[in-house]
Structure formats: structure tokens, C-alpha cells
Short mmCIF file of N, CA, C and O in Angstrom, two decimals:
data_model
loop_
_atom_site.label_atom_id
_atom_site.label_comp_id
_atom_site.label_asym_id
_atom_site.label_seq_id
_atom_site.Cartn_x
_atom_site.Cartn_y
_atom_site.Cartn_z
N MET A 121 -92.45 -14.48 37.73
CA MET A 121 -91.70 -14.11 36.80
C MET A 121 -92.10 -14.99 35.50
O MET A 121 -92.04 -16.48 35.80
N SER A 122 -92.27 -14.40 34.24
CA SER A 122 -92.47 -15.34 33.39
C SER A 122 -91.18 -15.62 32.59
O SER A 122 -90.07 -15.10 32.92
N MET A 123 -91.32 -16.66 31.78
CA MET A 123 -89.88 -17.06 31.12
C MET A 123 -89.57 -15.98 30.05
O MET A 123 -88.35 -15.76 29.87
N ASN A 124 -90.43 -15.24 29.63
CA ASN A 124 -90.05 -14.22 28.60
C ASN A 124 -89.18 -13.22 29.33
O ASN A 124 -88.30 -12.59 28.70
N SER A 125 -89.65 -12.80 30.59
CA SER A 125 -88.97 -11.72 31.22
C SER A 125 -87.55 -12.15 31.47
O SER A 125 -86.60 -11.34 31.44
N SER A 126 -87.33 -13.47 31.92
CA SER A 126 -86.11 -13.82 32.25
C SER A 126 -85.16 -13.94 30.86
O SER A 126 -83.92 -13.81 30.81
N ASN A 127 -85.85 -14.21 29.73
CA ASN A 127 -85.06 -14.29 28.38
C ASN A 127 -84.54 -12.88 27.97
O ASN A 127 -83.59 -12.71 27.73
N ASN A 128 -85.64 -11.96 28.32
CA ASN A 128 -85.41 -10.61 27.90
C ASN A 128 -83.92 -10.09 28.75
O ASN A 128 -83.28 -9.38 28.35
N HIS A 129 -84.02 -10.62 30.11
CA HIS A 129 -82.93 -10.17 31.15
C HIS A 129 -81.76 -10.83 30.78
O HIS A 129 -80.70 -10.09 30.65
N THR A 130 -81.75 -11.95 30.27
CA THR A 130 -80.51 -12.54 29.85
C THR A 130 -79.87 -11.85 28.70
O THR A 130 -78.91 -11.68 28.40
N THR A 131 -80.80 -11.65 27.66
CA THR A 131 -80.06 -10.77 26.43
C THR A 131 -79.66 -9.58 26.80
O THR A 131 -78.62 -9.01 26.39
N GLN A 132 -80.45 -8.91 27.72
CA GLN A 132 -79.86 -7.39 28.24
C GLN A 132 -78.51 -7.65 29.01
O GLN A 132 -77.45 -7.12 28.83
N ASP A 133 -78.43 -8.70 29.88
CA ASP A 133 -77.04 -9.00 30.44
C ASP A 133 -75.87 -9.18 29.33
O ASP A 133 -75.01 -8.75 29.41
N SER A 134 -76.41 -10.12 28.34
CA SER A 134 -75.42 -10.40 27.34
C SER A 134 -75.04 -9.23 26.50
O SER A 134 -73.84 -9.04 26.17
N VAL A 135 -75.95 -8.28 26.22
CA VAL A 135 -75.69 -7.03 25.52
C VAL A 135 -74.90 -6.16 26.27
O VAL A 135 -73.84 -5.64 25.81
N SER A 136 -75.01 -6.12 27.74
CA SER A 136 -74.41 -5.25 28.47
C SER A 136 -72.97 -5.82 28.73
O SER A 136 -72.03 -4.99 28.77
N GLU A 137 -72.84 -6.97 28.70
CA GLU A 137 -71.54 -7.69 28.76
C GLU A 137 -70.68 -7.44 27.55
O GLU A 137 -69.42 -7.16 27.69
N LYS A 138 -71.32 -7.52 26.28
CA LYS A 138 -70.55 -7.20 25.22
C LYS A 138 -70.32 -5.92 24.99
O LYS A 138 -69.21 -5.63 24.59
N ALA A 139 -71.09 -4.97 25.45
CA ALA A 139 -70.58 -3.58 25.55
C ALA A 139 -69.51 -3.32 26.47
O ALA A 139 -68.41 -2.56 26.06
N ALA A 140 -69.46 -3.98 27.67
CA ALA A 140 -68.39 -3.78 28.51
C ALA A 140 -67.01 -4.26 28.04
O ALA A 140 -66.21 -3.70 28.09
N GLU A 141 -67.32 -5.50 27.23
CA GLU A 141 -66.10 -6.10 26.65
C GLU A 141 -65.57 -5.19 25.75
O GLU A 141 -64.34 -5.05 25.61
N SER A 142 -66.39 -4.55 24.77
CA SER A 142 -65.98 -3.61 23.74
C SER A 142 -65.32 -2.49 24.22
O SER A 142 -64.04 -1.95 23.75
N LYS A 143 -65.94 -1.86 25.38
CA LYS A 143 -65.23 -0.70 26.12
C LYS A 143 -63.88 -1.14 26.64
O LYS A 143 -62.93 -0.29 26.56
N ALA A 144 -63.80 -2.12 27.15
CA ALA A 144 -62.45 -2.68 27.79
C ALA A 144 -61.40 -2.91 26.51
O ALA A 144 -60.44 -2.46 26.86
N ARG A 145 -61.98 -3.28 25.54
CA ARG A 145 -60.76 -3.45 24.39
C ARG A 145 -60.44 -2.28 24.01
O ARG A 145 -59.09 -2.07 23.60
N ARG A 146 -61.29 -1.27 23.79
CA ARG A 146 -61.00 -0.14 23.30
C ARG A 146 -59.94 0.80 24.32
O ARG A 146 -59.18 1.22 23.88
N ALA A 147 -60.41 0.48 25.74
CA ALA A 147 -59.63 1.09 26.47
C ALA A 147 -58.27 0.42 26.85
O ALA A 147 -57.10 1.14 26.84
N THR A 148 -58.22 -0.80 26.52
CA THR A 148 -56.87 -1.50 26.33
C THR A 148 -56.01 -1.23 25.16
O THR A 148 -54.80 -0.81 25.41
N SER A 149 -56.68 -1.05 23.98
CA SER A 149 -55.84 -0.71 22.98
C SER A 149 -55.53 0.96 23.10
O SER A 149 -54.27 1.06 22.66
N ARG A 150 -56.36 1.64 23.64
CA ARG A 150 -55.83 3.02 23.66
C ARG A 150 -54.57 3.11 24.61
O ARG A 150 -53.79 3.99 24.65
N ALA A 151 -54.64 2.26 25.79
CA ALA A 151 -53.57 2.45 26.97
C ALA A 151 -52.20 1.78 26.33
O ALA A 151 -51.23 2.25 26.70
N THR A 152 -52.55 0.64 25.25
CA THR A 152 -51.29 0.18 24.79
C THR A 152 -50.63 0.82 23.57
O THR A 152 -49.58 0.41 23.27
N ALA A 153 -51.45 1.49 23.15
CA ALA A 153 -50.98 2.02 21.67
C ALA A 153 -49.76 3.03 22.01
O ALA A 153 -48.86 2.66 20.99
N PRO A 154 -49.69 3.61 22.87
CA PRO A 154 -48.41 4.43 23.10
C PRO A 154 -47.17 3.61 23.22
O PRO A 154 -45.98 3.59 22.82
N ALA A 155 -47.45 2.53 24.07
CA ALA A 155 -46.42 1.67 24.48
C ALA A 155 -46.04 0.79 23.15
O ALA A 155 -44.76 0.45 22.92
N SER A 156 -47.00 0.48 22.45
CA SER A 156 -46.73 -0.35 21.39
C SER A 156 -45.94 0.51 20.08
O SER A 156 -45.12 0.18 19.61
N LYS A 157 -46.29 1.81 20.11
CA LYS A 157 -45.58 2.88 19.08
C LYS A 157 -44.05 2.89 19.91
O LYS A 157 -43.26 3.04 18.85
N ALA A 158 -43.96 3.07 21.10
CA ALA A 158 -42.66 3.24 21.65
C ALA A 158 -41.87 2.02 21.37
O ALA A 158 -40.32 2.13 21.17
N ALA A 159 -42.63 0.83 21.56
CA ALA A 159 -41.74 -0.60 21.28
C ALA A 159 -41.32 -0.60 19.83
O ALA A 159 -40.33 -0.83 19.60
N GLY A 160 -42.26 -0.04 18.94
CA GLY A 160 -42.09 0.04 17.42
C GLY A 160 -40.81 1.02 17.37
O GLY A 160 -39.95 0.58 16.31
N LYS A 161 -40.76 2.15 17.85
CA LYS A 161 -39.62 3.06 17.62
C LYS A 161 -38.48 2.47 18.47
O LYS A 161 -37.44 2.59 17.62
N ALA A 162 -38.61 1.72 19.20
CA ALA A 162 -37.35 1.02 20.01
C ALA A 162 -36.75 0.25 19.19
O ALA A 162 -35.59 -0.02 18.82
N ALA A 163 -37.49 -0.52 18.48
CA ALA A 163 -37.34 -1.63 17.40
C ALA A 163 -36.61 -1.14 16.40
O ALA A 163 -35.51 -1.47 15.77
N ASP A 164 -37.12 -0.03 15.82
CA ASP A 164 -36.60 0.86 14.66
C ASP A 164 -35.14 1.19 15.09
O ASP A 164 -34.20 1.14 14.10
N LYS A 165 -34.96 1.78 16.04
CA LYS A 165 -33.73 2.39 16.60
C LYS A 165 -32.72 1.29 16.86
O LYS A 165 -31.52 1.47 16.55
N THR A 166 -33.22 0.25 17.37
CA THR A 166 -32.49 -0.92 17.67
C THR A 166 -31.87 -1.46 16.22
O THR A 166 -30.75 -1.94 15.94
N GLY A 167 -32.82 -1.63 15.41
CA GLY A 167 -32.38 -1.95 13.86
C GLY A 167 -31.39 -1.00 13.16
O GLY A 167 -30.58 -1.44 12.73
N GLU A 168 -31.74 0.29 13.41
CA GLU A 168 -30.67 1.17 13.10
C GLU A 168 -29.28 1.02 13.59
O GLU A 168 -28.28 1.20 12.87
N ALA A 169 -29.37 0.85 15.02
CA ALA A 169 -27.98 0.87 15.59
C ALA A 169 -27.34 -0.40 15.07
O ALA A 169 -26.16 -0.43 14.81
N ALA A 170 -28.16 -1.48 14.93
CA ALA A 170 -27.55 -2.75 14.34
C ALA A 170 -26.90 -2.57 13.10
O ALA A 170 -25.67 -3.03 12.67
N SER A 171 -27.55 -1.91 12.22
CA SER A 171 -27.21 -1.70 10.89
C SER A 171 -26.00 -0.79 10.82
O SER A 171 -25.08 -1.11 10.03
N ALA A 172 -26.01 0.35 11.56
CA ALA A 172 -24.76 1.17 11.94
C ALA A 172 -23.49 0.51 12.17
O ALA A 172 -22.50 0.50 11.96
N ALA A 173 -24.00 -0.63 13.29
CA ALA A 173 -22.82 -1.52 13.76
C ALA A 173 -22.06 -2.28 12.71
O ALA A 173 -20.95 -2.32 12.54
N VAL A 174 -22.89 -2.93 11.85
CA VAL A 174 -22.60 -3.64 10.86
C VAL A 174 -21.81 -2.99 9.87
O VAL A 174 -20.71 -3.52 9.39
N GLU A 175 -22.19 -1.69 9.38
CA GLU A 175 -21.42 -0.69 8.55
C GLU A 175 -20.01 -0.54 9.26
O GLU A 175 -19.08 -0.43 8.47
N ALA A 176 -20.11 -0.14 10.40
CA ALA A 176 -18.71 0.25 11.06
C ALA A 176 -17.95 -1.03 10.99
O ALA A 176 -16.66 -0.85 10.78
N THR A 177 -18.28 -2.10 11.24
CA THR A 177 -17.53 -3.22 11.03
C THR A 177 -17.12 -3.64 9.85
O THR A 177 -15.73 -3.90 9.66
N GLU A 178 -17.69 -3.29 8.87
CA GLU A 178 -17.40 -3.72 7.45
C GLU A 178 -16.30 -2.55 7.00
O GLU A 178 -15.29 -2.97 6.29
N ARG A 179 -16.44 -1.30 7.62
CA ARG A 179 -15.55 -0.21 7.31
C ARG A 179 -14.20 -0.83 7.89
O ARG A 179 -13.10 -0.45 7.34
N THR A 180 -14.36 -0.98 9.19
CA THR A 180 -13.01 -1.31 9.96
C THR A 180 -12.41 -2.54 9.13
O THR A 180 -11.08 -2.72 9.15
N ALA A 181 -13.08 -3.62 8.67
CA ALA A 181 -12.48 -4.63 8.02
C ALA A 181 -11.96 -4.25 6.77
O ALA A 181 -10.82 -4.87 6.34
N LYS A 182 -12.53 -3.40 6.07
CA LYS A 182 -11.87 -2.99 4.94
C LYS A 182 -10.66 -2.10 5.23
O LYS A 182 -9.67 -2.40 4.53
N ALA A 183 -10.48 -1.23 6.20
CA ALA A 183 -9.36 -0.39 6.47
C ALA A 183 -8.42 -1.51 6.94
O ALA A 183 -7.14 -1.24 6.63
N THR A 184 -8.49 -2.44 7.66
CA THR A 184 -7.74 -3.47 8.08
C THR A 184 -7.01 -4.24 7.06
O THR A 184 -5.76 -4.43 6.89
N THR A 185 -7.84 -4.42 5.83
CA THR A 185 -7.48 -5.19 4.77
C THR A 185 -6.64 -4.35 3.90
O THR A 185 -5.62 -4.85 3.48
N ASP A 186 -6.82 -3.12 3.84
CA ASP A 186 -6.08 -2.07 3.06
C ASP A 186 -4.71 -2.07 3.68
O ASP A 186 -3.61 -1.82 3.13
N VAL A 187 -4.51 -1.92 5.00
CA VAL A 187 -3.44 -1.63 5.88
C VAL A 187 -2.42 -3.04 5.68
O VAL A 187 -1.29 -2.81 5.50
N VAL A 188 -3.17 -4.21 5.71
CA VAL A 188 -2.20 -5.39 5.46
C VAL A 188 -1.87 -5.54 4.07
O VAL A 188 -0.46 -5.92 3.90
N HIS A 189 -2.53 -5.05 2.94
CA HIS A 189 -2.20 -5.19 1.82
C HIS A 189 -1.18 -4.13 1.45
O HIS A 189 -0.03 -4.53 0.92
N THR A 190 -1.14 -2.95 1.79
CA THR A 190 -0.18 -1.80 2.02
C THR A 190 1.29 -2.41 2.56
O THR A 190 2.42 -2.45 2.09
N THR A 191 0.97 -2.92 3.84
CA THR A 191 2.30 -3.60 4.57
C THR A 191 3.09 -4.58 3.75
O THR A 191 4.18 -4.67 3.53
N ALA A 192 2.20 -5.47 3.33
CA ALA A 192 2.60 -6.75 2.35
C ALA A 192 3.49 -6.14 1.08
O ALA A 192 4.48 -6.55 0.84
N GLU A 193 2.76 -4.99 0.42
CA GLU A 193 3.58 -4.54 -0.62
C GLU A 193 4.90 -3.76 -0.25
O GLU A 193 6.02 -3.92 -0.93
N ARG A 194 4.99 -3.10 0.77
CA ARG A 194 6.10 -2.55 1.46
C ARG A 194 7.30 -3.58 1.80
O ARG A 194 8.28 -3.44 1.65
N VAL A 195 6.61 -4.65 2.50
CA VAL A 195 7.75 -5.70 2.59
C VAL A 195 8.32 -6.49 1.46
O VAL A 195 9.62 -6.51 1.31
N GLU A 196 7.67 -6.58 0.41
CA GLU A 196 7.96 -7.03 -0.78
C GLU A 196 9.00 -6.12 -1.37
O GLU A 196 10.19 -6.58 -1.83
N ALA A 197 8.75 -4.64 -1.41
CA ALA A 197 9.82 -3.62 -1.76
C ALA A 197 10.83 -3.80 -1.16
O ALA A 197 12.10 -3.67 -1.73
N GLY A 198 11.08 -3.76 0.21
CA GLY A 198 12.07 -3.97 1.14
C GLY A 198 13.00 -5.16 0.73
O GLY A 198 14.16 -5.13 0.69
N ARG A 199 12.36 -6.32 0.66
CA ARG A 199 12.85 -7.54 0.16
C ARG A 199 13.58 -7.38 -1.19
O ARG A 199 14.97 -7.73 -1.17
N GLN A 200 13.10 -6.78 -2.29
CA GLN A 200 13.71 -6.68 -3.39
C GLN A 200 14.93 -5.69 -3.29
O GLN A 200 15.86 -5.91 -3.74
N ALA A 201 14.87 -4.55 -2.52
CA ALA A 201 15.82 -3.68 -2.21
C ALA A 201 17.02 -4.39 -1.66
O ALA A 201 18.05 -4.03 -2.06
N LEU A 202 16.68 -5.25 -0.60
CA LEU A 202 17.69 -6.15 0.13
C LEU A 202 18.59 -6.91 -0.99
O LEU A 202 19.50 -7.04 -0.89
N VAL A 203 17.77 -7.54 -1.65
CA VAL A 203 18.33 -8.46 -2.61
C VAL A 203 19.22 -7.84 -3.58
O VAL A 203 20.43 -8.32 -3.89
N ALA A 204 18.83 -6.62 -4.05
CA ALA A 204 19.80 -5.84 -5.02
C ALA A 204 20.84 -5.39 -4.53
O ALA A 204 22.10 -5.47 -4.72
N ALA A 205 20.62 -4.95 -3.08
CA ALA A 205 21.88 -4.35 -2.31
C ALA A 205 22.98 -5.58 -2.13
O ALA A 205 24.15 -5.50 -2.35
N SER A 206 22.43 -6.75 -1.93
CA SER A 206 23.34 -7.78 -1.51
C SER A 206 24.13 -8.22 -2.66
O SER A 206 24.96 -8.60 -2.70
N GLY A 207 23.20 -8.19 -4.04
CA GLY A 207 23.77 -8.45 -5.24
C GLY A 207 25.18 -7.54 -5.66
O GLY A 207 26.17 -8.04 -6.01
N GLN A 208 24.56 -6.25 -5.40
CA GLN A 208 25.82 -5.37 -5.67
C GLN A 208 27.03 -5.44 -4.61
O GLN A 208 28.27 -5.21 -4.96
N ALA A 209 26.78 -5.74 -3.40
CA ALA A 209 27.90 -6.01 -2.41
C ALA A 209 28.77 -7.11 -2.77
O ALA A 209 29.84 -6.93 -2.75
N ALA A 210 27.88 -8.09 -3.29
CA ALA A 210 28.66 -9.46 -3.66
C ALA A 210 29.48 -9.21 -4.90
O ALA A 210 30.67 -9.68 -4.98
N ALA A 211 29.00 -8.30 -5.82
CA ALA A 211 29.88 -8.02 -6.92
C ALA A 211 31.00 -7.24 -6.88
O ALA A 211 32.26 -7.38 -7.25
N PHE A 212 30.63 -6.22 -5.67
CA PHE A 212 31.87 -5.31 -5.32
C PHE A 212 33.04 -6.22 -4.70
O PHE A 212 34.28 -5.95 -5.01
N ALA A 213 32.52 -6.98 -3.66
CA ALA A 213 33.38 -8.06 -3.15
C ALA A 213 34.24 -8.67 -4.24
O ALA A 213 35.36 -8.88 -4.12
N LYS A 214 33.58 -9.22 -5.17
CA LYS A 214 34.28 -10.29 -6.18
C LYS A 214 35.42 -9.37 -6.92
O LYS A 214 36.50 -9.82 -7.01
N THR A 215 34.78 -8.13 -7.20
CA THR A 215 35.79 -7.30 -8.03
C THR A 215 37.10 -6.88 -7.07
O THR A 215 38.43 -7.07 -7.58
N THR A 216 36.81 -6.54 -5.76
CA THR A 216 38.11 -6.32 -4.90
C THR A 216 38.88 -7.49 -4.75
O THR A 216 40.05 -7.45 -4.93
N TRP A 217 38.29 -8.69 -4.72
CA TRP A 217 39.09 -9.99 -4.45
C TRP A 217 39.75 -10.29 -5.81
O TRP A 217 40.97 -10.72 -5.61
N THR A 218 39.22 -9.94 -7.03
CA THR A 218 40.01 -10.28 -7.99
C THR A 218 41.20 -9.33 -8.25
O THR A 218 42.36 -9.65 -8.74
N LEU A 219 40.96 -8.02 -7.84
CA LEU A 219 42.11 -6.86 -7.83
C LEU A 219 43.41 -7.42 -6.78
O LEU A 219 44.50 -7.51 -7.21
N ILE A 220 42.91 -7.73 -5.76
CA ILE A 220 43.83 -8.42 -4.61
C ILE A 220 44.63 -9.50 -5.24
O ILE A 220 45.87 -9.69 -5.27
N ALA A 221 43.90 -10.60 -5.77
CA ALA A 221 44.41 -11.78 -6.34
C ALA A 221 45.41 -11.42 -7.50
O ALA A 221 46.24 -12.12 -7.58
N ASN A 222 45.08 -10.47 -8.38
CA ASN A 222 45.90 -10.42 -9.57
C ASN A 222 46.70 -8.84 -9.39
O ASN A 222 46.92 -8.53 -10.23
N ARG A 223 47.31 -8.71 -8.07
CA ARG A 223 47.90 -7.41 -7.83
C ARG A 223 49.19 -7.13 -8.52
O ARG A 223 49.45 -6.17 -8.96
N LYS A 224 49.90 -8.34 -8.73
CA LYS A 224 51.12 -8.28 -9.57
C LYS A 224 50.90 -8.06 -10.72
O LYS A 224 51.75 -7.32 -11.27
N VAL A 225 49.82 -8.59 -11.58
CA VAL A 225 49.56 -8.30 -12.97
C VAL A 225 49.13 -6.81 -13.01
O VAL A 225 49.58 -5.97 -14.04
N LEU A 226 48.40 -6.30 -12.02
CA LEU A 226 47.92 -4.83 -12.05
C LEU A 226 49.13 -3.98 -11.95
O LEU A 226 49.01 -2.97 -12.57
N VAL A 227 49.97 -4.39 -10.78
CA VAL A 227 51.00 -3.33 -10.75
C VAL A 227 51.78 -3.33 -12.08
O VAL A 227 52.57 -2.24 -12.25
N ALA A 228 52.18 -4.54 -12.67
CA ALA A 228 52.93 -4.60 -13.89
C ALA A 228 52.34 -3.71 -15.05
O ALA A 228 53.07 -3.04 -15.70
N GLY A 229 50.93 -4.00 -15.16
CA GLY A 229 50.26 -3.12 -16.12
C GLY A 229 50.27 -1.68 -16.12
O GLY A 229 50.50 -0.81 -16.97
N VAL A 230 50.34 -1.10 -14.58
CA VAL A 230 50.39 0.23 -14.27
C VAL A 230 51.64 0.62 -14.67
O VAL A 230 52.08 1.68 -15.19
N GLY A 231 52.76 -0.02 -14.28
CA GLY A 231 54.18 0.14 -14.48
C GLY A 231 54.32 0.43 -15.93
O GLY A 231 54.96 1.38 -16.64
N ALA A 232 53.96 -0.70 -16.80
CA ALA A 232 53.96 -0.50 -18.30
C ALA A 232 53.49 0.63 -18.82
O ALA A 232 54.00 1.43 -19.79
N GLY A 233 52.27 0.93 -18.35
CA GLY A 233 51.58 2.23 -18.80
C GLY A 233 52.35 3.66 -18.47
O GLY A 233 52.47 4.33 -19.48
N LEU A 234 53.01 3.60 -17.14
CA LEU A 234 53.66 4.49 -16.88
C LEU A 234 54.93 4.80 -17.82
O LEU A 234 55.33 6.08 -18.35
N THR A 235 55.56 3.71 -18.08
CA THR A 235 56.58 3.56 -18.94
C THR A 235 56.51 4.09 -20.30
O THR A 235 57.18 4.86 -20.91
N VAL A 236 55.27 3.68 -20.93
CA VAL A 236 54.77 4.16 -22.11
C VAL A 236 54.56 5.63 -22.26
O VAL A 236 55.00 6.23 -23.16
N LEU A 237 53.94 6.06 -21.03
CA LEU A 237 53.70 7.46 -21.08
C LEU A 237 54.86 8.35 -21.04
O LEU A 237 55.02 9.44 -21.61
N GLY A 238 55.80 8.06 -20.11
CA GLY A 238 57.23 8.55 -20.05
C GLY A 238 57.91 8.62 -21.45
O GLY A 238 58.63 9.63 -21.82
N ALA A 239 57.90 7.36 -22.04
CA ALA A 239 58.63 7.49 -23.18
C ALA A 239 58.07 8.22 -24.26
O ALA A 239 58.65 8.97 -25.01
N THR A 240 56.86 8.37 -24.37
CA THR A 240 56.05 9.09 -25.48
C THR A 240 56.23 10.41 -25.39
O THR A 240 56.64 11.42 -25.90
N SER A 241 56.35 11.09 -23.98
CA SER A 241 56.34 12.30 -23.65
C SER A 241 57.77 12.64 -23.88
O SER A 241 58.14 13.83 -24.39
N TYR A 242 58.83 11.66 -23.53
CA TYR A 242 60.39 12.23 -23.74
C TYR A 242 60.29 12.33 -25.55
O TYR A 242 61.03 13.42 -26.15
N ALA A 243 59.96 11.62 -26.04
CA ALA A 243 59.98 11.56 -27.77
C ALA A 243 59.30 12.81 -28.10
O ALA A 243 59.96 13.42 -29.11
N ALA A 244 58.08 13.22 -27.56
CA ALA A 244 57.49 14.36 -28.04
C ALA A 244 58.29 15.60 -27.75
O ALA A 244 58.47 16.52 -28.62
N GLY A 245 58.98 15.33 -26.72
CA GLY A 245 59.92 16.66 -26.08
C GLY A 245 60.93 16.80 -27.06
O GLY A 245 61.51 18.03 -27.26
N ARG A 246 61.60 15.70 -27.38
CA ARG A 246 62.91 15.90 -28.18
C ARG A 246 62.41 16.51 -29.58
O ARG A 246 63.18 17.25 -30.35
N ARG A 247 61.24 15.86 -29.88
CA ARG A 247 60.89 16.20 -31.30
C ARG A 247 60.66 17.77 -31.40
O ARG A 247 60.90 18.49 -32.49
N ALA A 248 59.95 18.15 -30.37
CA ALA A 248 59.62 19.69 -30.14
C ALA A 248 60.99 20.31 -29.89
O ALA A 248 60.89 21.59 -30.75
N GLY A 249 61.88 20.10 -29.65
CA GLY A 249 63.11 20.87 -29.24
C GLY A 249 64.11 20.92 -30.40
O GLY A 249 64.87 21.87 -30.46
N ARG A 250 63.69 20.12 -31.40
CA ARG A 250 64.78 20.26 -32.79
C ARG A 250 64.21 21.49 -33.67
O ARG A 250 62.97 21.99 -33.71
N ARG A 251 65.24 21.96 -34.31
CA ARG A 251 64.98 23.07 -35.09
C ARG A 251 64.41 22.58 -36.46
O ARG A 251 64.81 21.59 -36.81
N THR A 252 63.70 23.46 -36.87
CA THR A 252 62.97 23.29 -38.03
C THR A 252 63.92 23.49 -39.16
O THR A 252 64.64 24.49 -39.48
N LEU A 253 63.99 22.65 -40.18
CA LEU A 253 64.95 22.89 -41.59
C LEU A 253 64.09 23.03 -42.70
O LEU A 253 63.01 22.53 -42.67
N GLY A 254 64.49 23.88 -43.51
CA GLY A 254 63.98 23.90 -44.88
C GLY A 254 64.21 22.65 -45.93
O GLY A 254 65.03 21.82 -45.61
N PRO A 255 63.57 22.83 -46.93
CA PRO A 255 63.66 21.84 -47.69
C PRO A 255 65.04 21.60 -48.41
O PRO A 255 65.50 20.32 -48.63
N ILE A 256 65.66 22.53 -48.65
CA ILE A 256 67.16 22.18 -49.37
C ILE A 256 68.05 21.89 -48.08
O ILE A 256 68.92 20.98 -48.40
N THR A 257 68.01 22.30 -47.03
CA THR A 257 68.73 22.04 -45.84
C THR A 257 68.69 20.41 -45.73
O THR A 257 69.47 19.62 -45.38
N ARG A 258 67.17 20.16 -45.77
CA ARG A 258 67.03 18.59 -45.61
C ARG A 258 67.77 17.75 -46.50
O ARG A 258 68.03 16.69 -46.39
N MET A 259 67.72 18.19 -47.72
CA MET A 259 68.13 17.34 -48.87
C MET A 259 69.80 17.32 -48.79
O MET A 259 70.40 16.21 -49.20
N THR A 260 70.37 18.36 -48.48
CA THR A 260 71.85 18.25 -48.54
C THR A 260 72.12 17.68 -47.32
O THR A 260 73.44 17.64 -46.84
N GLY A 261 71.39 17.58 -46.28
CA GLY A 261 71.79 16.98 -44.88
C GLY A 261 72.08 17.97 -43.92
O GLY A 261 72.81 17.89 -43.19
N GLY A 262 72.02 19.40 -44.33
CA GLY A 262 72.38 20.61 -43.39
C GLY A 262 73.78 20.88 -43.72
O GLY A 262 74.39 21.78 -43.06
N ARG A 263 74.28 20.63 -44.91
CA ARG A 263 75.57 21.25 -45.36
C ARG A 263 75.46 22.68 -45.92
O ARG A 263 76.52 23.29 -45.70
N PHE A 264 74.34 22.91 -46.46
CA PHE A 264 74.29 24.30 -46.98
C PHE A 264 73.44 25.25 -46.07
O PHE A 264 72.57 24.85 -45.58
#
């Protein structure tokens, strides 16, 4: 064998090795293409699921915040109503205590009012029972 033939043979081996490598790469890429597409889709779906989970968490947090805010407003309204009611109860108690403490004055005032009312109605009744007199009879004192 001459040198040239061995060199030619080496080149042929190299070319055939390159072709085999190229075929292997193509076969590998064809075999892994569906898997990489599936992996890409799975990654997309995982990203979508994560995004949906974040949105759900945000909605839940907002709803919880709204509930807490509403509850705080109602508690404040209840507190104000309680303060107003206790103020009214205190005013009523004070008025009642004043009436009890001054019951003698109150009874005397009611008695005086009833006395005045009775005297007024008696006087009005006496006046209504009198006979009316004309001007001449009044001047003469009822003699004519």
C-alpha cells in the first residue's frame, strides 16, 4: 500500500464519520424535539398556573382587606351608638334623680298649679252665672 492510498482511506473514514455524526445529531434532534416541545408546553402551563395562583392570592388578600375594613367601620359605628346611648341613659338618670331630690318642690308646684286652675275655673263659673244687665241698670245699681 502506498501512502496515498492510506491518506485517501483516512479521508474517507473522516468523511464517513462526519456523515454518521451528522445523521446522529439529526436523529437525536428529531427524537428530542417532541420532548422539548412538551417540556416547553409544560413550562408554559406551569407559568400559567403560577400566574393564576398569584392572581388568586391577590384577590383573596383584597377580599380579606375589604372584610377587615368593613368590620372596623361597623365596630366604630357600634362604639359610637353605645357612647350615644350611654349619654342618653346618663341624662335620663340625672333628670330622674333631680326629680326625686326635689320632689317636695315638685309637689308644691303641682299643688299650686291645681289651686290656680281651680280658682280660675270657679271665678269663670261665677262670672258666667251672673245675669247680664243693661247700661241703665248698671248705672243705677239695679234699682230701676
